[in-house]
């Protein structure tokens, strides 16, 4: 059996050695709360795991050793990280990839003929191919690397929206969208005269799909929707929305930040014109995300930023532009981070996105409006508390959270 110490010291990713790890190899960590004395007593007396216990180990138990940040205590309490909706933690193999890039082949991409540049370019473009395969894009040229999903949405808003929207046109969104999917279209609306149309909630508190369908008209030019809500957790029927939008000639942009890290996503099956996601929610580095766009549509769009890499030829009075995706990747990109995203995708793929989707429950605890103020106003509340899990969380952590929540409720409802 591979011990936790050996596995951690070798910085190997989890999936190749999954069959060799039992619950003893990845001790569950509690949250910023103290275990009750009852729970502490029961855990202290646990014997070495049997073969039956090993085979029953959860995905969270088996993967925790790959996430050294989870092996911490604060003020004597074990860390439970339930803020994965905001950002995920990174496995050791992703950090190792970043370290190897900066130690051994740090160089600019696409522009050098020396060995370091060639190696960096190969790794960077390999990461693009991994992203394309991960979401089943028709071609890796449909994947544009951006700083994050926010930049990807802004790219579409400015490069497509500013050229295709005019006075009287309509942009359809739901009130449950993240601010990053609302504010860029407010900018475009103010500059073009296009109108924003918002879909409200049903009595069950989820976006009203029938209302969305009713808002679609010949004036609708683009529909901007989430795949999975970062606050409500509800999932929209993207394939249906695309079908309805196509009938009136409208484009569809999907914010997939909360779906791509947690479930299989097939962009060809969904059929949306644009889809965005962020690396840092996918166990990858911060500072990089991606836009998937249909290639013919990307080819028809103007550049978002000007500079090196995105040009074909530069003259004194004008320039011609490269084909996508280079057209939208001006300047030196986040090379190491993109390569790290590729490693994160390898890690997730080896586990299996369907397995991750089936395992994850739904509890980090984050308070505030979660970049969804319009939704909170609609619900009649100023803020909410969100607990968001990932596959490396365990049942024991959920138990700790529930105990702490009960204690909090008791405290707040008791007479002092």
mmCIF file of N, CA and C in Angstrom, residues 172 174 199-202 206-216 225-226 234-238 240-241 244:
data_model
loop_
_atom_site.group_PDB
_atom_site.id
_atom_site.type_symbol
_atom_site.label_atom_id
_atom_site.label_comp_id
_atom_site.label_asym_id
_atom_site.label_seq_id
_atom_site.Cartn_x
_atom_site.Cartn_y
_atom_site.Cartn_z
ATOM 1 N N UNK A 172 -31.101 39.027 -23.932
ATOM 2 C CA UNK A 172 -31.876 38.336 -22.901
ATOM 3 C C UNK A 172 -30.926 37.684 -21.902
ATOM 4 N N UNK A 174 -30.852 36.188 -17.444
ATOM 5 C CA UNK A 174 -31.663 35.899 -16.261
ATOM 6 C C UNK A 174 -31.145 36.740 -15.100
ATOM 7 N N UNK A 199 -34.984 37.621 -17.334
ATOM 8 C CA UNK A 199 -35.885 36.535 -16.980
ATOM 9 C C UNK A 199 -35.931 36.438 -15.462
ATOM 10 N N UNK A 200 -37.115 36.376 -14.880
ATOM 11 C CA UNK A 200 -37.264 36.298 -13.433
ATOM 12 C C UNK A 200 -37.244 34.860 -12.924
ATOM 13 N N UNK A 201 -37.729 34.682 -11.685
ATOM 14 C CA UNK A 201 -37.735 33.379 -11.038
ATOM 15 C C UNK A 201 -39.143 32.816 -10.952
ATOM 16 N N UNK A 202 -39.223 31.500 -10.895
ATOM 17 C CA UNK A 202 -40.494 30.839 -10.627
ATOM 18 C C UNK A 202 -40.778 30.906 -9.130
ATOM 19 N N UNK A 206 -36.238 29.412 -9.045
ATOM 20 C CA UNK A 206 -35.279 29.113 -10.099
ATOM 21 C C UNK A 206 -35.667 29.913 -11.335
ATOM 22 N N UNK A 207 -34.727 30.148 -12.265
ATOM 23 C CA UNK A 207 -35.065 30.930 -13.463
ATOM 24 C C UNK A 207 -36.267 30.350 -14.213
ATOM 25 N N UNK A 208 -37.146 31.239 -14.626
ATOM 26 C CA UNK A 208 -38.404 30.858 -15.264
ATOM 27 C C UNK A 208 -38.167 30.602 -16.755
ATOM 28 N N UNK A 209 -38.068 29.340 -17.126
ATOM 29 C CA UNK A 209 -37.741 28.982 -18.500
ATOM 30 C C UNK A 209 -38.879 29.339 -19.454
ATOM 31 N N UNK A 210 -40.104 29.206 -19.001
ATOM 32 C CA UNK A 210 -41.228 29.579 -19.862
ATOM 33 C C UNK A 210 -41.217 31.078 -20.141
ATOM 34 N N UNK A 211 -40.856 31.871 -19.135
ATOM 35 C CA UNK A 211 -40.754 33.313 -19.351
ATOM 36 C C UNK A 211 -39.633 33.613 -20.340
ATOM 37 N N UNK A 212 -38.507 32.900 -20.209
ATOM 38 C CA UNK A 212 -37.391 33.087 -21.149
ATOM 39 C C UNK A 212 -37.864 32.815 -22.571
ATOM 40 N N UNK A 213 -38.551 31.699 -22.733
ATOM 41 C CA UNK A 213 -39.044 31.335 -24.069
ATOM 42 C C UNK A 213 -39.973 32.416 -24.613
ATOM 43 N N UNK A 214 -40.810 32.981 -23.734
ATOM 44 C CA UNK A 214 -41.743 34.025 -24.158
ATOM 45 C C UNK A 214 -41.076 35.343 -24.508
ATOM 46 N N UNK A 215 -39.904 35.605 -23.933
ATOM 47 C CA UNK A 215 -39.184 36.861 -24.220
ATOM 48 C C UNK A 215 -38.490 36.837 -25.572
ATOM 49 N N UNK A 216 -38.242 35.659 -26.094
ATOM 50 C CA UNK A 216 -37.518 35.560 -27.361
ATOM 51 C C UNK A 216 -38.381 36.087 -28.503
ATOM 52 N N UNK A 225 -26.764 33.178 -20.611
ATOM 53 C CA UNK A 225 -27.276 32.394 -19.486
ATOM 54 C C UNK A 225 -26.175 31.551 -18.852
ATOM 55 N N UNK A 226 -26.382 31.220 -17.574
ATOM 56 C CA UNK A 226 -25.499 30.281 -16.891
ATOM 57 C C UNK A 226 -25.917 28.860 -17.226
ATOM 58 N N UNK A 234 -29.169 25.677 -9.527
ATOM 59 C CA UNK A 234 -30.061 25.129 -10.553
ATOM 60 C C UNK A 234 -29.353 25.048 -11.896
ATOM 61 N N UNK A 235 -29.765 24.103 -12.727
ATOM 62 C CA UNK A 235 -29.161 23.915 -14.046
ATOM 63 C C UNK A 235 -30.182 24.238 -15.125
ATOM 64 N N UNK A 236 -29.770 25.028 -16.105
ATOM 65 C CA UNK A 236 -30.678 25.422 -17.176
ATOM 66 C C UNK A 236 -30.603 24.430 -18.334
ATOM 67 N N UNK A 237 -31.715 24.249 -19.065
ATOM 68 C CA UNK A 237 -31.743 23.343 -20.227
ATOM 69 C C UNK A 237 -31.124 24.018 -21.452
ATOM 70 N N UNK A 238 -29.818 24.025 -21.521
ATOM 71 C CA UNK A 238 -29.119 24.792 -22.554
ATOM 72 C C UNK A 238 -29.498 24.330 -23.959
ATOM 73 N N UNK A 240 -32.273 23.164 -25.101
ATOM 74 C CA UNK A 240 -33.573 23.736 -25.462
ATOM 75 C C UNK A 240 -33.448 25.225 -25.749
ATOM 76 N N UNK A 241 -32.701 25.928 -24.893
ATOM 77 C CA UNK A 241 -32.528 27.374 -25.086
ATOM 78 C C UNK A 241 -31.853 27.657 -26.415
ATOM 79 N N UNK A 244 -34.475 27.111 -29.262
ATOM 80 C CA UNK A 244 -35.413 28.231 -29.362
ATOM 81 C C UNK A 244 -34.730 29.475 -29.937
#
